[in-house]
PDB file of C-alpha atoms in Angstrom:
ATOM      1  CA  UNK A 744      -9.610 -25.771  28.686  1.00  0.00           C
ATOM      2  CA  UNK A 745      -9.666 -22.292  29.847  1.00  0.00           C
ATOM      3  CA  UNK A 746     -11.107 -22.671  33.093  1.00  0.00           C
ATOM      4  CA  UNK A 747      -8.568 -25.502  33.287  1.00  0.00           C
ATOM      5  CA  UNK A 748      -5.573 -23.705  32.627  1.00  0.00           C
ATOM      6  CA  UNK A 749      -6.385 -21.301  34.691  1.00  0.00           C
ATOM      7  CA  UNK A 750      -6.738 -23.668  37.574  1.00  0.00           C
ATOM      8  CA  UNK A 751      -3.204 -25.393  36.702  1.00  0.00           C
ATOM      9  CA  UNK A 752      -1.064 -21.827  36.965  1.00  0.00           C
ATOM     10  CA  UNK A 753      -2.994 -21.083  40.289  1.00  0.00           C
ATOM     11  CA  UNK A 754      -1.802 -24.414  41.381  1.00  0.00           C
ATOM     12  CA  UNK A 755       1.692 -23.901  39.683  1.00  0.00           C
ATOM     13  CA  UNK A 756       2.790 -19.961  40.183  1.00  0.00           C
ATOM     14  CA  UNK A 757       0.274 -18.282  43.090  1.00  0.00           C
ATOM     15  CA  UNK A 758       2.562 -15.138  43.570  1.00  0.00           C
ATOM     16  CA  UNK A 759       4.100 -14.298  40.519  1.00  0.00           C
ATOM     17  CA  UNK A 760       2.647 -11.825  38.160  1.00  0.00           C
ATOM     18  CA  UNK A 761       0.888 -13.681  35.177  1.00  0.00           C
ATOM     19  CA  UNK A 762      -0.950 -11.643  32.397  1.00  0.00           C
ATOM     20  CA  UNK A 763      -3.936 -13.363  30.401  1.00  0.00           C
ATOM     21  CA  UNK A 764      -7.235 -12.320  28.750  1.00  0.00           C
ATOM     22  CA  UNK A 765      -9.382 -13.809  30.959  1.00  0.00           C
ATOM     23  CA  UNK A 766     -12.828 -15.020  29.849  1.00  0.00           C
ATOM     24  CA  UNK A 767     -16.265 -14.967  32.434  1.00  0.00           C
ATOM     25  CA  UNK A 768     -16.006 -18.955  31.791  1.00  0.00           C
ATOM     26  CA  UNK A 769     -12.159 -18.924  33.726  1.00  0.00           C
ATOM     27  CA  UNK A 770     -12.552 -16.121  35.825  1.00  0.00           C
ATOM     28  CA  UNK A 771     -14.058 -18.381  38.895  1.00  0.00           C
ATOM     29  CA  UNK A 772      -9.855 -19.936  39.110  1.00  0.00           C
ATOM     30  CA  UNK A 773      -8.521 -16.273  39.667  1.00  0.00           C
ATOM     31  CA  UNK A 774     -10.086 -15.541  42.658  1.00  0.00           C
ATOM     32  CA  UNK A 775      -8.456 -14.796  45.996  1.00  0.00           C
ATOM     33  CA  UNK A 776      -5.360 -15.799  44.493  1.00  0.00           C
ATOM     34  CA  UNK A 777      -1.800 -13.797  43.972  1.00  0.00           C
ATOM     35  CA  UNK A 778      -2.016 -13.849  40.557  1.00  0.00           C
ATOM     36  CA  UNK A 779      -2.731 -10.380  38.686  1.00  0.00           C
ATOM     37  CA  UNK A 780      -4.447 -10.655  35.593  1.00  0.00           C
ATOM     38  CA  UNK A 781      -4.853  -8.072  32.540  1.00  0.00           C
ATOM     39  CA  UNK A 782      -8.124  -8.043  30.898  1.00  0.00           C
ATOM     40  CA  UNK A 783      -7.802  -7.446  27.224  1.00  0.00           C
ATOM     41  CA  UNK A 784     -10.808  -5.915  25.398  1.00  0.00           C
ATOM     42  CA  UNK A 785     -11.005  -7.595  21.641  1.00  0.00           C
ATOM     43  CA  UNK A 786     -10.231  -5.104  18.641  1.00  0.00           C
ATOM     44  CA  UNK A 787     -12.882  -5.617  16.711  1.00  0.00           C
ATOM     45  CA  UNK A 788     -15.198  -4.179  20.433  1.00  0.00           C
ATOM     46  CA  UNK A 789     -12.770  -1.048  19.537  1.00  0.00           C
ATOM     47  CA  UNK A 790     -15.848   0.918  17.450  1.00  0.00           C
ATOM     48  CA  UNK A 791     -18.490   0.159  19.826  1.00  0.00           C
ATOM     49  CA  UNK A 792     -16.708   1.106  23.123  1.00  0.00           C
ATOM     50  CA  UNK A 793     -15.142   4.222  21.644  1.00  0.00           C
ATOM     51  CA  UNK A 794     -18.327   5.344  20.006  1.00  0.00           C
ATOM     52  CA  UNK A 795     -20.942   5.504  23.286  1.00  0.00           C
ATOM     53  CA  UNK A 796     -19.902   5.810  26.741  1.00  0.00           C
ATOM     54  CA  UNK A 797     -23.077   3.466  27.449  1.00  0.00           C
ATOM     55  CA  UNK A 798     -21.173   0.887  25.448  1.00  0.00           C
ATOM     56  CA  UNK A 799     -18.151   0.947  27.882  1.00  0.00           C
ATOM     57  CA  UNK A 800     -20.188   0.877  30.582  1.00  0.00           C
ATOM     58  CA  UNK A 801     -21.857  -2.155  29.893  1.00  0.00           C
ATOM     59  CA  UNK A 802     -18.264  -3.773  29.041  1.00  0.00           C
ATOM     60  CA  UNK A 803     -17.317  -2.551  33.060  1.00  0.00           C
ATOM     61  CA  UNK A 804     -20.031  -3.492  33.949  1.00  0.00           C
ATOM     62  CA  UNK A 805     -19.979  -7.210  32.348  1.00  0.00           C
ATOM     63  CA  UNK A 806     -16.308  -8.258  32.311  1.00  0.00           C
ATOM     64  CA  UNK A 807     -15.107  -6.184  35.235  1.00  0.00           C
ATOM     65  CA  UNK A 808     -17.268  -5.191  38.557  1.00  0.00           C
ATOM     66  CA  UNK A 809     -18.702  -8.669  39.355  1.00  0.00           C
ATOM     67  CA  UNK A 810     -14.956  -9.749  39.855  1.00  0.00           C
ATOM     68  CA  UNK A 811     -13.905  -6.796  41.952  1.00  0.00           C
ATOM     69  CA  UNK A 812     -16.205  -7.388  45.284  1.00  0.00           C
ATOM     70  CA  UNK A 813     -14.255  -9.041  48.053  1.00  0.00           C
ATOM     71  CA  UNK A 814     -17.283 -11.129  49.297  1.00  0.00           C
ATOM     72  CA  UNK A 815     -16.064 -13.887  47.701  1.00  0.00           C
ATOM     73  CA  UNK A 816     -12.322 -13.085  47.215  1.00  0.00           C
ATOM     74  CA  UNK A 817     -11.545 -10.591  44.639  1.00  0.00           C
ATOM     75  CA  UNK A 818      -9.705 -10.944  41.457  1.00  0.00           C
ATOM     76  CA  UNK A 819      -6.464  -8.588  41.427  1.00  0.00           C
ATOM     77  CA  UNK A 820      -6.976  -7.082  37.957  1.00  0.00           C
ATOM     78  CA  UNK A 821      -3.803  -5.019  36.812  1.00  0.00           C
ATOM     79  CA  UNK A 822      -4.712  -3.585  33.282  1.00  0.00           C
ATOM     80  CA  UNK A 823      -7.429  -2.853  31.143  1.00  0.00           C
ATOM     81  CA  UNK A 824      -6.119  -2.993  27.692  1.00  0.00           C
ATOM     82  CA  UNK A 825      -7.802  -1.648  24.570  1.00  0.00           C
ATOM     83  CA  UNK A 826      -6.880  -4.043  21.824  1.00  0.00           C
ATOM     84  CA  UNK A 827      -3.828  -5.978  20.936  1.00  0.00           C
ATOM     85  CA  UNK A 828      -1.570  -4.318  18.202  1.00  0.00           C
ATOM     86  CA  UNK A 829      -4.810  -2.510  17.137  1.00  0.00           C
ATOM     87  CA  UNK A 830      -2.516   0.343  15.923  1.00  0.00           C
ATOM     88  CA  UNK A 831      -2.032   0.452  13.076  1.00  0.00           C
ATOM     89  CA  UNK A 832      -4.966  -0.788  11.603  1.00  0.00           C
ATOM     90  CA  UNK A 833      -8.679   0.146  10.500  1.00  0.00           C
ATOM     91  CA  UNK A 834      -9.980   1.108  14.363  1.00  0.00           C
ATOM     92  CA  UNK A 835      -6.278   2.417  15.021  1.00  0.00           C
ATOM     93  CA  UNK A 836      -7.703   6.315  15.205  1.00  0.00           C
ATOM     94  CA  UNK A 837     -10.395   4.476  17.808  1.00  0.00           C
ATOM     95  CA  UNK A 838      -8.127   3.531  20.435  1.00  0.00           C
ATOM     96  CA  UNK A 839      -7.368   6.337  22.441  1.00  0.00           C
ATOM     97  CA  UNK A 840     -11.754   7.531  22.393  1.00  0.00           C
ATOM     98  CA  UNK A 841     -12.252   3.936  23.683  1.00  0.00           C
ATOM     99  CA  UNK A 842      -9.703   4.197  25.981  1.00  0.00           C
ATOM    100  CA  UNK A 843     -11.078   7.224  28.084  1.00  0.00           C
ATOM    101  CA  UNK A 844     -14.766   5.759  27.858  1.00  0.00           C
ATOM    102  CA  UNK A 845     -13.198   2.709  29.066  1.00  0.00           C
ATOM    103  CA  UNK A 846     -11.234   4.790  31.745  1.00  0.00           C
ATOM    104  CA  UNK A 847     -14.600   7.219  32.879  1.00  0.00           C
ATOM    105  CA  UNK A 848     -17.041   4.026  33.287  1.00  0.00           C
ATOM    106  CA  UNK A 849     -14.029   2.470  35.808  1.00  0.00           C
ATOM    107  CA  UNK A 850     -14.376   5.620  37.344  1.00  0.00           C
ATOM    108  CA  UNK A 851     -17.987   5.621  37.433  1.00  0.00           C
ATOM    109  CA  UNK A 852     -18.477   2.037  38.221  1.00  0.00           C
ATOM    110  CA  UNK A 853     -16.414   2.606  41.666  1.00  0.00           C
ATOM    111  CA  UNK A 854     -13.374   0.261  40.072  1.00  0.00           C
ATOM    112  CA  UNK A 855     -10.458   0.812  42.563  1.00  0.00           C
ATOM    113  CA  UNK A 856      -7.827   3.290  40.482  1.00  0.00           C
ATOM    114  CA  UNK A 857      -5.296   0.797  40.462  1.00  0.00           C
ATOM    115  CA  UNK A 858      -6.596  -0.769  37.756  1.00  0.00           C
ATOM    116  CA  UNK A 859      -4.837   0.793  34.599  1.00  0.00           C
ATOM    117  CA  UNK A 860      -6.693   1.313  31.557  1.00  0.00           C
ATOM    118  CA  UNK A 861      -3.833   0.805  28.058  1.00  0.00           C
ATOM    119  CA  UNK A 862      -3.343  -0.384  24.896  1.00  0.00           C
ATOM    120  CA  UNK A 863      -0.770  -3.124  23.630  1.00  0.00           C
ATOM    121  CA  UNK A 864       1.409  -2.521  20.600  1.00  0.00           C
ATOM    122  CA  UNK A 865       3.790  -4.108  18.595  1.00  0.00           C
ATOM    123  CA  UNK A 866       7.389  -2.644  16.978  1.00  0.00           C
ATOM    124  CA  UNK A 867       5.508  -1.947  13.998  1.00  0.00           C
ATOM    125  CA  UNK A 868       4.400   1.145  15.224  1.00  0.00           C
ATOM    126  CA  UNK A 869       8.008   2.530  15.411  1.00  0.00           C
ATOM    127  CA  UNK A 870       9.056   4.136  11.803  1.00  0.00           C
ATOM    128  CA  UNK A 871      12.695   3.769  13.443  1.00  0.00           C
ATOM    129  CA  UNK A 872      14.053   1.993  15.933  1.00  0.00           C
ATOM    130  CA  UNK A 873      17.929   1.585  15.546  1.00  0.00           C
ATOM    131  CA  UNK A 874      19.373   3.036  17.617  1.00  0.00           C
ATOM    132  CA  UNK A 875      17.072   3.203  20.223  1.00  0.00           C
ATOM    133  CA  UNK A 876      17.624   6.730  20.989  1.00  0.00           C
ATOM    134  CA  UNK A 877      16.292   7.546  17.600  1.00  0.00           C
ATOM    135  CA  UNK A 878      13.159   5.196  18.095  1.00  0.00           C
ATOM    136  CA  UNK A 879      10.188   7.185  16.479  1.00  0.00           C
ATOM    137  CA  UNK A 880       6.725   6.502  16.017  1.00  0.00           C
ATOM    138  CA  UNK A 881       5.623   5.708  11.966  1.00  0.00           C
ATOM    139  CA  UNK A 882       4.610   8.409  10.490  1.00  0.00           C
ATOM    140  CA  UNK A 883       1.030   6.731   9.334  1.00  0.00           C
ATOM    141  CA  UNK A 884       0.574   6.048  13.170  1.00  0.00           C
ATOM    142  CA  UNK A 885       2.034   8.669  14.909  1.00  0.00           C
ATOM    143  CA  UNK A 886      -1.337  10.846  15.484  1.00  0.00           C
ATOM    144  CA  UNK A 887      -3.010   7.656  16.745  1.00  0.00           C
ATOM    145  CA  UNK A 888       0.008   7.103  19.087  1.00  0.00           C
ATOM    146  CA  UNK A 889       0.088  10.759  20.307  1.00  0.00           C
ATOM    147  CA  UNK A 890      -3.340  10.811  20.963  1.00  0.00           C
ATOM    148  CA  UNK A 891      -3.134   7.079  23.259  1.00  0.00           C
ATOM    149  CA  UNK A 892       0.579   8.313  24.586  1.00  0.00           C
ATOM    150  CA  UNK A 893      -0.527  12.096  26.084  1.00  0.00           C
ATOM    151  CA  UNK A 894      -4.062  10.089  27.516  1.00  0.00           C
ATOM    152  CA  UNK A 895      -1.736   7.792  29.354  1.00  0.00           C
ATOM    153  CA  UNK A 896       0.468  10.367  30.555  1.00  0.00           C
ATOM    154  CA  UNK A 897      -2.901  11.938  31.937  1.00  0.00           C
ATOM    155  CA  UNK A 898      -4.187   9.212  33.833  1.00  0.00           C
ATOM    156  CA  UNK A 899      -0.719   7.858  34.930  1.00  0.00           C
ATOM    157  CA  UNK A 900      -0.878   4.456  33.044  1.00  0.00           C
ATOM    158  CA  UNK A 901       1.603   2.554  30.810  1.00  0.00           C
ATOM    159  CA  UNK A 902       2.542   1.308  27.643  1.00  0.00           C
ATOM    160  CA  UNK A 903       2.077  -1.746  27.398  1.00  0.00           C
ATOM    161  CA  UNK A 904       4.255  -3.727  24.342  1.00  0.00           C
ATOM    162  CA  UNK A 905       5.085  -6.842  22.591  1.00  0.00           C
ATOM    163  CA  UNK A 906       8.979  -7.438  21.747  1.00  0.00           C
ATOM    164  CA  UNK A 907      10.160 -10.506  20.831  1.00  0.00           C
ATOM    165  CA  UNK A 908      14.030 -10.355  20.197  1.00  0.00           C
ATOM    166  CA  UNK A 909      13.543 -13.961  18.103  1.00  0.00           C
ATOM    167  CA  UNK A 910      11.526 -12.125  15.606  1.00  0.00           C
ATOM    168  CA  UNK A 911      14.126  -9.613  15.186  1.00  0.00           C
ATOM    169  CA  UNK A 912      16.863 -12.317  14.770  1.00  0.00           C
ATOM    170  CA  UNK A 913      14.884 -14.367  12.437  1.00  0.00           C
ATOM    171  CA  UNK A 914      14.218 -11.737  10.341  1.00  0.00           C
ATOM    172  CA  UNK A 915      18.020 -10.679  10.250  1.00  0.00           C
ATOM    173  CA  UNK A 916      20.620 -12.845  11.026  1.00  0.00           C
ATOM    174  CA  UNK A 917      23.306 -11.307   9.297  1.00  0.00           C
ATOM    175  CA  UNK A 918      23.083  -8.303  11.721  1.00  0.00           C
ATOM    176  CA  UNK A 919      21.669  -9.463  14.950  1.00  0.00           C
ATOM    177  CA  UNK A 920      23.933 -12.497  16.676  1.00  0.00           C
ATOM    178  CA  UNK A 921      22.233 -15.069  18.834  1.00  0.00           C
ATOM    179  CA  UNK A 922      24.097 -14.217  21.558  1.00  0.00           C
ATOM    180  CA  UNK A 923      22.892 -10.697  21.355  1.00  0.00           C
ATOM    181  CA  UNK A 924      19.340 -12.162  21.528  1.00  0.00           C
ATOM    182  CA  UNK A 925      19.711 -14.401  24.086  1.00  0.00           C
ATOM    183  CA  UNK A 926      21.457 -11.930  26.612  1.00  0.00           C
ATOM    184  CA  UNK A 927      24.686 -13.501  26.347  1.00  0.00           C
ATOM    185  CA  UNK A 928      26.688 -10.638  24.343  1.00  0.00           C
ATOM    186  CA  UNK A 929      30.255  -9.804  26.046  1.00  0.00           C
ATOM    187  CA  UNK A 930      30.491  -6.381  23.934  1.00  0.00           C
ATOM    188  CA  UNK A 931      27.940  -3.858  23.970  1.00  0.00           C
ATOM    189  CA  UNK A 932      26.402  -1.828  21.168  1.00  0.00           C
ATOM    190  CA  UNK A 933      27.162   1.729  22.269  1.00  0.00           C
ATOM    191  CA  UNK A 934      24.425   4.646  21.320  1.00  0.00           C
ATOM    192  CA  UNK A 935      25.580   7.793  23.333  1.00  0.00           C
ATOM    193  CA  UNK A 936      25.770   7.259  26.983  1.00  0.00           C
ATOM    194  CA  UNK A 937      23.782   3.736  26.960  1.00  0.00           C
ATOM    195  CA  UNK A 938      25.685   0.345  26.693  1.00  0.00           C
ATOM    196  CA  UNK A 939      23.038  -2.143  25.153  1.00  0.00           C
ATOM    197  CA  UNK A 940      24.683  -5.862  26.081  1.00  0.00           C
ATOM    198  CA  UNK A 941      21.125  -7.193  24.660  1.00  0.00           C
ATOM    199  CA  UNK A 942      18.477  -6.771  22.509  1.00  0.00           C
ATOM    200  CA  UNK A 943      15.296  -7.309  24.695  1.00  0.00           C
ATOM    201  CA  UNK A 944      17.160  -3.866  26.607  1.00  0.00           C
ATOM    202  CA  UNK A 945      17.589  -1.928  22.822  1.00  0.00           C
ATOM    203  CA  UNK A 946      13.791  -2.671  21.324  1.00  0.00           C
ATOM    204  CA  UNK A 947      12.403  -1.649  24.878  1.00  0.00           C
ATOM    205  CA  UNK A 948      14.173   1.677  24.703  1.00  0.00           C
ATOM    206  CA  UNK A 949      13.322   2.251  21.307  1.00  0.00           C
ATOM    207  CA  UNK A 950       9.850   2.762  22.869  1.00  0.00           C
ATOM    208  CA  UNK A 951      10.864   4.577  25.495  1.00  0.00           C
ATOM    209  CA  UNK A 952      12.978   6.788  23.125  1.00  0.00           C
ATOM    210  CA  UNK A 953       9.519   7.459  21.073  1.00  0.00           C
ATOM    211  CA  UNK A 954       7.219   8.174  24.019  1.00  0.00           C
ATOM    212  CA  UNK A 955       9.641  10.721  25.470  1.00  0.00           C
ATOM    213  CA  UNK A 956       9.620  11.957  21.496  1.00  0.00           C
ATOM    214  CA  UNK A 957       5.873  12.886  22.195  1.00  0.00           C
ATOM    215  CA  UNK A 958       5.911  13.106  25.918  1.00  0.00           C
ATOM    216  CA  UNK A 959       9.002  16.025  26.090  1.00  0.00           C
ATOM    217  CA  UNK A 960      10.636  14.667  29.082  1.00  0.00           C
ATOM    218  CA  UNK A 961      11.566  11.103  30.379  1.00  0.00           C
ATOM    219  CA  UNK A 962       9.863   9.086  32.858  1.00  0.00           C
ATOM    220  CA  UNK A 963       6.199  10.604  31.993  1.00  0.00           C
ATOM    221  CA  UNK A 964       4.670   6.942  30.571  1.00  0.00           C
ATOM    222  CA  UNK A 965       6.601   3.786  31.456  1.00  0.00           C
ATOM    223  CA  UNK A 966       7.007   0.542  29.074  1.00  0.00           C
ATOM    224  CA  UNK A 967       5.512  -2.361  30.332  1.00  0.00           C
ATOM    225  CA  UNK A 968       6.507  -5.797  27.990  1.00  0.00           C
ATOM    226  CA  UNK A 969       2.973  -7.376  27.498  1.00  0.00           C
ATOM    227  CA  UNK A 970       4.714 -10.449  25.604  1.00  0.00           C
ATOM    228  CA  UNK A 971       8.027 -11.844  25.730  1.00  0.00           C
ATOM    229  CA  UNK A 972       9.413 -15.252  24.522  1.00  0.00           C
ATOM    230  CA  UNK A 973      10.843 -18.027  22.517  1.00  0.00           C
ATOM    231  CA  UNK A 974       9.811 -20.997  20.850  1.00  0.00           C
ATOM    232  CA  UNK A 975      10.748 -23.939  20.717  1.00  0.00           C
ATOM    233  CA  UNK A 976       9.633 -25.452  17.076  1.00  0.00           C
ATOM    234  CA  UNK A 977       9.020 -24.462  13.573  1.00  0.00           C
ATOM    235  CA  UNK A 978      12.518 -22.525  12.530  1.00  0.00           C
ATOM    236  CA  UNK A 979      15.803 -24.452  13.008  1.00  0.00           C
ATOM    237  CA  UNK A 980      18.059 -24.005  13.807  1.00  0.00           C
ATOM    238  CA  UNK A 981      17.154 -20.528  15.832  1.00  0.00           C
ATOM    239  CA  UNK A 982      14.039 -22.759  17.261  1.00  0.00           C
ATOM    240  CA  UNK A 983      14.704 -25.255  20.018  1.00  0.00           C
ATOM    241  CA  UNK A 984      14.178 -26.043  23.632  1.00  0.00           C
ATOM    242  CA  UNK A 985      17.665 -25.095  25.092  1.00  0.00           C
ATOM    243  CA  UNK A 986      17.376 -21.642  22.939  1.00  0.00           C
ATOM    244  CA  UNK A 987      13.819 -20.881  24.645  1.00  0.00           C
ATOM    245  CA  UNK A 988      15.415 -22.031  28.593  1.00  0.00           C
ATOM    246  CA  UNK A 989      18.027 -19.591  27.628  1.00  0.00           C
ATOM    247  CA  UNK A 990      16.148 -16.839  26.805  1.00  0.00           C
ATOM    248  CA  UNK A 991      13.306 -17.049  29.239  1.00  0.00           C
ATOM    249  CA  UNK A 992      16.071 -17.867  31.808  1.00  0.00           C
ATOM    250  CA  UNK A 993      18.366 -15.156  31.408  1.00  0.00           C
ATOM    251  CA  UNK A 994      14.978 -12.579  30.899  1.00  0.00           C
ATOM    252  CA  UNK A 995      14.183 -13.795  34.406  1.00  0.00           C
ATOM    253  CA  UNK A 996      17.705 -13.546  35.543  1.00  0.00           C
ATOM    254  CA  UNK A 997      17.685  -9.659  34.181  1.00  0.00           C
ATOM    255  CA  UNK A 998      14.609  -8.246  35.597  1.00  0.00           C
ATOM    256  CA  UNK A 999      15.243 -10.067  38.986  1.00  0.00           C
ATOM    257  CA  UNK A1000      19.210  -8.517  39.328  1.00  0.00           C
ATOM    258  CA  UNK A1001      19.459  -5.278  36.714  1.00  0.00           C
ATOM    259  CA  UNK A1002      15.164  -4.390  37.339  1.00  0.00           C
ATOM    260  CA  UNK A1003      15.725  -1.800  33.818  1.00  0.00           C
ATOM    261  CA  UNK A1004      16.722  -0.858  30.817  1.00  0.00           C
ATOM    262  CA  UNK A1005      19.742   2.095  29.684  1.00  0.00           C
ATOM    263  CA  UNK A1006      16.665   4.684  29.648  1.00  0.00           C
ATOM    264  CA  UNK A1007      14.458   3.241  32.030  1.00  0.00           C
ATOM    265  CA  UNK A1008      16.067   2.398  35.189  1.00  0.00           C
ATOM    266  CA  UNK A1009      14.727   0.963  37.806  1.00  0.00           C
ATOM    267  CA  UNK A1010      11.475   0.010  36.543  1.00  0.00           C
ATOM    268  CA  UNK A1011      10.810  -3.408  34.616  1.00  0.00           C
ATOM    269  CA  UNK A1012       7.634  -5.321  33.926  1.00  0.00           C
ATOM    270  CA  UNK A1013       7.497  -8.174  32.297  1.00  0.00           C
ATOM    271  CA  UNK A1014       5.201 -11.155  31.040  1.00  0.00           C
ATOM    272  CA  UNK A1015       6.380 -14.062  29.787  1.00  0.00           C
ATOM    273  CA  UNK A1016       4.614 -15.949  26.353  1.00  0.00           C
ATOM    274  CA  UNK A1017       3.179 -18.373  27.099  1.00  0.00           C
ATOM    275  CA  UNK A1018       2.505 -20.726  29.718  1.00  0.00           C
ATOM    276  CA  UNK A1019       0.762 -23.389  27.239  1.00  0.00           C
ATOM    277  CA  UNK A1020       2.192 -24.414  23.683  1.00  0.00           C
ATOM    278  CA  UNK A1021      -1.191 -24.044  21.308  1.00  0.00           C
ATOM    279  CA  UNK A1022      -3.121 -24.721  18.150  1.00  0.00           C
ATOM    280  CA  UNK A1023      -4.788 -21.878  17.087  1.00  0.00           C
ATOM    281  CA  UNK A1024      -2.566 -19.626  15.559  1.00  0.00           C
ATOM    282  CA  UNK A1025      -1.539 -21.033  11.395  1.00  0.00           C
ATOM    283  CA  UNK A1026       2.259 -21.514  11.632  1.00  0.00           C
ATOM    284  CA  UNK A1027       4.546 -24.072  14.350  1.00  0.00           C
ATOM    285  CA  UNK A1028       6.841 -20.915  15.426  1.00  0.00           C
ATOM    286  CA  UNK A1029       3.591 -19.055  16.868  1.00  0.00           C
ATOM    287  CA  UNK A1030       1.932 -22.790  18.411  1.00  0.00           C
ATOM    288  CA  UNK A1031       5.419 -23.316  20.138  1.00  0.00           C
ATOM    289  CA  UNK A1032       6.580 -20.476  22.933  1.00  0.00           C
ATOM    290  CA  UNK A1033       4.684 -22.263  26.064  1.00  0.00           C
ATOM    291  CA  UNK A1034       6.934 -23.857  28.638  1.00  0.00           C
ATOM    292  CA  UNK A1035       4.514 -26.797  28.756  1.00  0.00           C
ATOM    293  CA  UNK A1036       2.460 -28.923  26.459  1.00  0.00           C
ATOM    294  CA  UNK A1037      -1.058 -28.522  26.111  1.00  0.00           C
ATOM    295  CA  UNK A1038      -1.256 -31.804  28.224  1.00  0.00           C
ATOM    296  CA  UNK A1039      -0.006 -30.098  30.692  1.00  0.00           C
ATOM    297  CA  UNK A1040       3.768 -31.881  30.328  1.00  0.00           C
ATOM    298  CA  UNK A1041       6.559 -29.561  30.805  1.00  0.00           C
ATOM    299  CA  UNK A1042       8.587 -28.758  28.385  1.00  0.00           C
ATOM    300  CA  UNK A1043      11.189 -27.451  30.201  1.00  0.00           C
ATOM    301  CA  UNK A1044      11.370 -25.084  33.683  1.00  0.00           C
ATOM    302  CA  UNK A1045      11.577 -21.284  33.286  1.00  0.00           C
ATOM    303  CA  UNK A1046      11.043 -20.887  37.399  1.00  0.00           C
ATOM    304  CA  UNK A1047      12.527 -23.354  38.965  1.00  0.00           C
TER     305      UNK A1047
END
């Protein structure tokens, strides 16, 4: 299936930006292609990696130099990211060691320095995020964060995050409208100088609030959204098809024509969960945000 998959999006999308965790059984479909794909290595590798530089170097060495030589067409990787919402959590305090181990054996292995070594988190590392200009790291985090935020300011690299505006809804409807969630607000939410006419802009800046918190200044580490969607199943009446076209539609619609966010102008990067609907997460909400069946049926178009 992976291998698969991987062949159907190079057939479907060759020159937009995709982001997957690519295994050595799929990574044959990437090659020579336009797509750029973001190697994720697993959380529970975390201890290992960050506890011998030998370690990391065998990971380069395994997942990532045999499918940077051009001899046979090269894959275009884009990031390197240590774990998925690792922080917090038990290897949280690991993160940032495995990141530079990670970061020396690219280095060392001759990678080409475009490839960005980062981590993925989720709003739960933010103790406060409402407004977003008081967006804060949690307190039980916020050495773990400091640590990965000043190492990506070092080696020029983003963070990358997942923010999913449905969550946010679900989770409180009697504050957050629908429109405000699916970028079709008329009034803003004013906080200082910034007009926030959706959410998706407002939990973005909430990071970018709490980087330049550690940072000092704005504009040292970008926000990159790792994950981004909608589903279509599982929670009705906030759950359907026409909600998910909406949302992924008018996403699309404001990276392609606004390209930023109230702090972060001019810079937007975004990945859009998930191509395929699946069966491996336990609930229907978290099986239901691909724009096509696993079949490979479409559920409905987000690009044409």
């Amino acid at each position: 299936m992976a291998s698969l998959s991987a062949f159907y999006v190079k057939l479907l999308a060759t020159t937009i930006m995709m982001s997957f965790s690519i295994s050595l059984v799929s990574a044959e479909a990437f090659r020579g292609t336009n797509l750029v794909v973001t190697v994720t290595l697993l959380n529970d590798e975390i201890p290992i990696i960050a506890a011998t530089q030998s370690a990391a170097n065998d990971w380069v060495q395994s997942h990532i130099v045999p499918f940077v030589s051009p001899q046979n067409g090269a894959i275009r990787f884009r990031y390197i990211a240590v774990g998925n919402e690792a922080i917090p959590g038990s290897t949280a305090s690991l993160v940032a060691p495995a990141m530079r181990n990670i970061h020396q054996a690219l280095i060392s292995s001759g990678v080409p320095s475009d490839v960005k070594v980062t981590t993925v988190v989720s709003p739960t590392v933010l103790g406060q995020s409402f407004p977003p200009s008081a967006g804060v790291f949690e307190n039980s985090v916020s050495d773990c964060m400091r640590d990965v935020i000043n190492f990506l300011n070092t080696i020029g690299s983003p963070l990358l995050i997942n923010a999913y505006p449905y969550f946010a809804l679900a989770s409180d409807p009697a504050h957050i409208s629908m429109d405000y969630a699916l970028f079709q607000a008329q009034n803003p939410i004013i906080d200082g100088p910034y007009k926030y006419f959706n959410l998706f802009d407002a939990m973005v800046d909430a990071f970018v609030a709490a980087v330049e918190k550690v940072v000092g200044y704005q504009n040292g580490v970008k926000v990159v959204v790792s994950e981004t969607g909608w589903p279509t199943k599982g929670n009705e009446p906030y759950t359907c098809v026409d909600n998910a076209r909406t949302y992924n539609r008018n996403l699309k619609d404001h990276v392609q024509n606004v390209g930023g966010t109230p702090r972060m102008q001019n810079y937007m990067e975004v990945y859009i969960y998930s191509m395929f609907n699946e069966d491996i997460k336990p609930d229907l909400v978290g099986q239901s945000f691909g724009a096509f069946n696993k079949d490979f049926t479409e559920i409905y178009p987000i690009w044409h």
